[in-house]
Amino acid sequence: MTDPNAASRPVQAVVLAGGQGSRLRPYTDDRPKPMVEIPGTGTPIIGHQLTWLAEEGVTDVVVSCGHLAEVLQEWLESADLPVSVTTVVESEPLGRGGGLKYAAKHLPHPDRPWYATNGDIWTRFSLRDMADFHTERDAVATLALARPRLPWGAVQTDDFGHITDFIEAPPTAHGINAGVYVFSPEFADLLPALGDHERSTFPRLARERRLAGYPIPQGAYWRAIDTAKDLTEAAKELAALGR
């Protein structure tokens, strides 16, 4: 049976892999952050991402490189990849929005929607469902929303101020930007050539009600790998999940 939504789903993606990864040192002294491996997984973060994207119907990926770009490019050239990969390097820093715009220019289908993901995200959920959510809301951009657990305990109080319960590592009350996106074709034209789209393009789309937020389904794994502690915690969590 033909899937009526298949034609509106992206088959191309951008992976933003140019960050310095300074909080992950010494792991990032000789490799960019997406090349760091979570212990026990047997693959760098970007390898996991490319496999996930391929499983979700993506055939072409543009990887935006920066810090130690040659290390990432060498690995991509030697690895057995499930997608076709093009790498781009900014000749000068363009900011997050400018870098995204520059990378989008190298997508093979400028008239079709596309995914984007930050290069330090380890997650698994249905991008196809997220793309359908994006289409149903006629959005120009859709952000995946995560609810990670707080690193601190929390307390519950009654109206009088008595503490009624202690909660260890509760989920955040609000969704946060999970670093995974679906963009309509026209989104690239709305990005700044230089600067941060989260301070310009996203607020504008929000005011126009053309920015959507897709909650990552409960039970789906998500973690941003930003510090050495994140590596350790991710290794424990993935081992417990049998992944």
CSV table of C-alpha atoms in Angstrom, one decimal:
chain,number,residue,atom,x,y,z
A,1,MET,CA,0.0,0.0,0.0
A,2,THR,CA,1.4,3.4,-1.0
A,3,ASP,CA,2.1,5.8,1.9
A,4,PRO,CA,0.4,9.1,1.0
A,5,ASN,CA,2.9,11.1,3.2
A,6,ALA,CA,6.1,9.6,1.7
A,7,ALA,CA,6.5,12.3,-1.0
A,8,SER,CA,6.5,15.2,1.6
A,9,ARG,CA,9.2,13.6,3.8
A,10,PRO,CA,12.8,14.7,3.5
A,11,VAL,CA,15.4,12.5,1.8
A,12,GLN,CA,18.3,14.9,2.6
A,13,ALA,CA,19.8,16.3,5.7
A,14,VAL,CA,22.5,18.7,7.1
A,15,VAL,CA,24.6,17.6,10.1
A,16,LEU,CA,26.2,20.6,11.9
A,17,ALA,CA,29.6,19.3,13.0
A,18,GLY,CA,31.8,22.4,13.3
A,19,GLY,CA,31.8,23.1,17.1
A,20,GLN,CA,35.0,23.4,19.1
A,21,GLY,CA,33.9,20.9,21.7
A,22,SER,CA,36.0,22.6,24.4
A,23,ARG,CA,34.0,21.2,27.3
A,24,LEU,CA,34.8,17.7,26.0
A,25,ARG,CA,38.5,18.0,26.3
A,26,PRO,CA,40.8,16.0,26.2
A,27,TYR,CA,38.5,13.9,24.0
A,28,THR,CA,38.4,16.7,21.4
A,29,ASP,CA,42.1,17.6,21.4
A,30,ASP,CA,42.6,15.4,18.3
A,31,ARG,CA,39.2,15.1,16.9
A,32,PRO,CA,36.0,17.1,16.5
A,33,LYS,CA,33.1,16.5,18.9
A,34,PRO,CA,31.0,14.3,16.4
A,35,MET,CA,34.0,11.9,16.1
A,36,VAL,CA,34.0,11.2,19.9
A,37,GLU,CA,32.8,7.7,20.7
A,38,ILE,CA,30.5,6.9,23.6
A,39,PRO,CA,32.2,4.0,25.4
A,40,GLY,CA,30.6,0.6,24.5
A,41,THR,CA,28.9,1.8,21.3
A,42,GLY,CA,31.7,1.0,18.9
A,43,THR,CA,31.0,4.0,16.7
A,44,PRO,CA,31.5,7.8,16.8
A,45,ILE,CA,28.4,10.0,17.3
A,46,ILE,CA,28.3,11.0,13.7
A,47,GLY,CA,28.4,7.3,12.6
A,48,HIS,CA,25.3,6.7,14.8
A,49,GLN,CA,23.6,9.8,13.3
A,50,LEU,CA,24.2,8.8,9.7
A,51,THR,CA,22.9,5.3,10.3
A,52,TRP,CA,19.8,6.7,12.0
A,53,LEU,CA,19.2,9.2,9.1
A,54,ALA,CA,19.5,6.4,6.5
A,55,GLU,CA,17.0,4.3,8.4
A,56,GLU,CA,14.6,7.2,8.3
A,57,GLY,CA,14.7,7.5,4.5
A,58,VAL,CA,17.6,9.9,4.0
A,59,THR,CA,19.9,9.3,1.0
A,60,ASP,CA,22.0,12.5,1.0
A,61,VAL,CA,23.7,14.3,3.9
A,62,VAL,CA,25.8,17.5,3.9
A,63,VAL,CA,28.2,17.6,6.9
A,64,SER,CA,29.2,21.1,7.9
A,65,CYS,CA,32.8,20.8,9.3
A,66,GLY,CA,34.9,23.2,11.4
A,67,HIS,CA,37.2,22.2,14.2
A,68,LEU,CA,39.7,19.6,13.0
A,69,ALA,CA,37.7,19.2,9.8
A,70,GLU,CA,40.3,17.1,8.1
A,71,VAL,CA,40.0,14.4,10.8
A,72,LEU,CA,36.2,14.1,10.2
A,73,GLN,CA,36.6,14.3,6.4
A,74,GLU,CA,39.2,11.5,6.5
A,75,TRP,CA,36.9,9.2,8.6
A,76,LEU,CA,33.9,9.9,6.3
A,77,GLU,CA,36.0,9.1,3.2
A,78,SER,CA,37.2,5.8,4.7
A,79,ALA,CA,34.0,4.6,6.4
A,80,ASP,CA,31.4,2.4,4.8
A,81,LEU,CA,28.5,4.9,5.0
A,82,PRO,CA,24.8,4.2,4.4
A,83,VAL,CA,24.2,7.6,2.8
A,84,SER,CA,25.9,9.8,0.2
A,85,VAL,CA,27.9,12.4,2.2
A,86,THR,CA,29.2,15.8,1.1
A,87,THR,CA,31.4,17.9,3.4
A,88,VAL,CA,31.6,21.7,3.5
A,89,VAL,CA,34.0,23.9,5.5
A,90,GLU,CA,33.3,27.6,6.1
A,91,SER,CA,36.2,29.8,4.9
A,92,GLU,CA,35.4,32.2,7.7
A,93,PRO,CA,33.0,31.8,10.8
A,94,LEU,CA,29.4,32.6,9.7
A,95,GLY,CA,27.6,32.0,12.9
A,96,ARG,CA,25.0,29.2,13.5
A,97,GLY,CA,22.5,30.7,11.0
A,98,GLY,CA,25.0,31.6,8.4
A,99,GLY,CA,26.7,28.2,8.7
A,100,LEU,CA,23.3,26.4,8.3
A,101,LYS,CA,22.5,28.6,5.2
A,102,TYR,CA,25.9,27.8,3.7
A,103,ALA,CA,25.5,24.1,4.2
A,104,ALA,CA,21.9,24.1,2.8
A,105,LYS,CA,23.3,25.5,-0.5
A,106,HIS,CA,25.0,22.1,-1.0
A,107,LEU,CA,21.8,20.0,-0.6
A,108,PRO,CA,21.0,18.1,-3.8
A,109,HIS,CA,17.3,19.0,-3.8
A,110,PRO,CA,16.8,22.7,-3.0
A,111,ASP,CA,13.1,22.4,-3.8
A,112,ARG,CA,12.5,19.7,-1.2
A,113,PRO,CA,12.3,19.7,2.6
A,114,TRP,CA,15.3,18.7,4.7
A,115,TYR,CA,16.3,17.6,8.1
A,116,ALA,CA,19.1,19.1,10.2
A,117,THR,CA,20.7,17.8,13.4
A,118,ASN,CA,23.4,19.1,15.7
A,119,GLY,CA,26.5,16.9,15.5
A,120,ASP,CA,26.6,16.1,19.3
A,121,ILE,CA,23.2,14.5,19.6
A,122,TRP,CA,22.7,10.8,20.3
A,123,THR,CA,19.0,9.9,19.9
A,124,ARG,CA,16.6,7.6,18.2
A,125,PHE,CA,13.0,8.4,17.3
A,126,SER,CA,10.9,8.4,14.1
A,127,LEU,CA,11.9,11.3,11.9
A,128,ARG,CA,9.1,10.2,9.5
A,129,ASP,CA,6.5,11.0,12.2
A,130,MET,CA,8.2,14.3,12.9
A,131,ALA,CA,8.1,15.1,9.2
A,132,ASP,CA,4.4,14.3,9.1
A,133,PHE,CA,3.8,16.5,12.1
A,134,HIS,CA,5.6,19.3,10.3
A,135,THR,CA,3.5,18.9,7.2
A,136,GLU,CA,0.2,18.7,9.1
A,137,ARG,CA,0.9,22.1,10.8
A,138,ASP,CA,2.0,23.7,7.5
A,139,ALA,CA,5.2,24.9,9.4
A,140,VAL,CA,8.3,26.3,7.8
A,141,ALA,CA,10.5,24.9,10.6
A,142,THR,CA,9.8,22.3,13.2
A,143,LEU,CA,12.1,21.7,16.3
A,144,ALA,CA,12.2,18.4,18.1
A,145,LEU,CA,11.6,19.0,21.8
A,146,ALA,CA,13.2,17.0,24.6
A,147,ARG,CA,12.5,16.9,28.3
A,148,PRO,CA,15.9,15.8,29.8
A,149,ARG,CA,16.1,15.0,33.5
A,150,LEU,CA,17.5,17.7,35.7
A,151,PRO,CA,20.9,17.0,37.4
A,152,TRP,CA,19.5,18.0,40.8
A,153,GLY,CA,16.8,16.7,43.0
A,154,ALA,CA,13.5,18.7,43.4
A,155,VAL,CA,11.0,19.2,46.1
A,156,GLN,CA,7.2,19.4,46.0
A,157,THR,CA,5.4,21.7,48.4
A,158,ASP,CA,1.8,22.2,49.4
A,159,ASP,CA,0.0,25.6,49.3
A,160,PHE,CA,1.1,26.4,52.8
A,161,GLY,CA,4.8,25.8,52.1
A,162,HIS,CA,5.2,22.3,53.7
A,163,ILE,CA,7.5,20.0,51.7
A,164,THR,CA,5.5,16.9,50.7
A,165,ASP,CA,7.9,15.0,48.6
A,166,PHE,CA,11.5,14.8,47.2
A,167,ILE,CA,12.0,13.9,43.5
A,168,GLU,CA,15.4,12.7,42.3
A,169,ALA,CA,16.3,14.0,38.8
A,170,PRO,CA,12.9,15.0,37.6
A,171,PRO,CA,12.3,15.8,33.9
A,172,THR,CA,12.3,19.5,33.1
A,173,ALA,CA,8.9,21.1,33.2
A,174,HIS,CA,9.3,22.6,29.7
A,175,GLY,CA,10.5,21.1,26.4
A,176,ILE,CA,14.0,22.2,25.2
A,177,ASN,CA,15.4,22.5,21.7
A,178,ALA,CA,16.7,19.0,21.1
A,179,GLY,CA,18.9,19.9,18.1
A,180,VAL,CA,16.9,18.0,15.5
A,181,TYR,CA,14.9,19.9,12.9
A,182,VAL,CA,12.6,19.6,9.8
A,183,PHE,CA,12.8,22.5,7.4
A,184,SER,CA,10.6,23.4,4.4
A,185,PRO,CA,12.4,24.4,1.2
A,186,GLU,CA,11.9,28.1,1.7
A,187,PHE,CA,13.6,28.1,5.2
A,188,ALA,CA,17.1,28.4,3.7
A,189,ASP,CA,16.2,31.8,2.1
A,190,LEU,CA,15.0,33.1,5.6
A,191,LEU,CA,18.4,32.3,7.2
A,192,PRO,CA,20.9,35.1,7.8
A,193,ALA,CA,24.1,35.0,5.8
A,194,LEU,CA,25.9,35.8,9.0
A,195,GLY,CA,24.7,35.4,12.5
A,196,ASP,CA,22.4,33.3,14.7
A,197,HIS,CA,19.1,32.2,13.3
A,198,GLU,CA,17.8,31.4,16.8
A,199,ARG,CA,17.8,35.2,17.5
A,200,SER,CA,16.3,36.2,14.1
A,201,THR,CA,14.7,33.6,11.9
A,202,PHE,CA,13.1,31.4,14.6
A,203,PRO,CA,11.5,34.3,16.6
A,204,ARG,CA,10.1,35.7,13.3
A,205,LEU,CA,8.6,32.4,12.4
A,206,ALA,CA,7.2,32.0,15.9
A,207,ARG,CA,5.4,35.4,15.7
A,208,GLU,CA,3.9,34.3,12.3
A,209,ARG,CA,2.8,30.9,13.8
A,210,ARG,CA,5.0,29.0,11.3
A,211,LEU,CA,7.4,27.4,13.8
A,212,ALA,CA,6.3,24.1,15.3
A,213,GLY,CA,7.6,22.0,18.2
A,214,TYR,CA,7.5,18.2,18.0
A,215,PRO,CA,7.7,16.5,21.4
A,216,ILE,CA,10.1,13.5,21.2
A,217,PRO,CA,7.9,10.5,22.1
A,218,GLN,CA,8.1,9.3,25.7
A,219,GLY,CA,10.6,6.4,26.0
A,220,ALA,CA,12.7,7.5,23.1
A,221,TYR,CA,16.4,8.1,24.0
A,222,TRP,CA,17.9,11.5,23.7
A,223,ARG,CA,21.1,13.1,25.0
A,224,ALA,CA,23.3,15.9,24.0
A,225,ILE,CA,27.0,15.0,24.4
A,226,ASP,CA,28.6,18.2,25.7
A,227,THR,CA,30.9,17.2,28.6
A,228,ALA,CA,32.9,14.2,29.7
A,229,LYS,CA,30.1,13.5,32.3
A,230,ASP,CA,27.6,13.2,29.4
A,231,LEU,CA,29.8,10.5,27.8
A,232,THR,CA,29.9,8.6,31.1
A,233,GLU,CA,26.1,8.9,31.7
A,234,ALA,CA,25.3,8.1,28.1
A,235,ALA,CA,27.4,4.9,28.2
A,236,LYS,CA,25.5,3.8,31.3
A,237,GLU,CA,22.1,4.6,29.9
A,238,LEU,CA,22.7,2.9,26.5
A,239,ALA,CA,24.2,-0.2,28.2
A,240,ALA,CA,21.1,-0.4,30.4
A,241,LEU,CA,18.9,-0.1,27.3
A,242,GLY,CA,21.0,-2.8,25.5
A,243,ARG,CA,22.1,-0.5,22.7
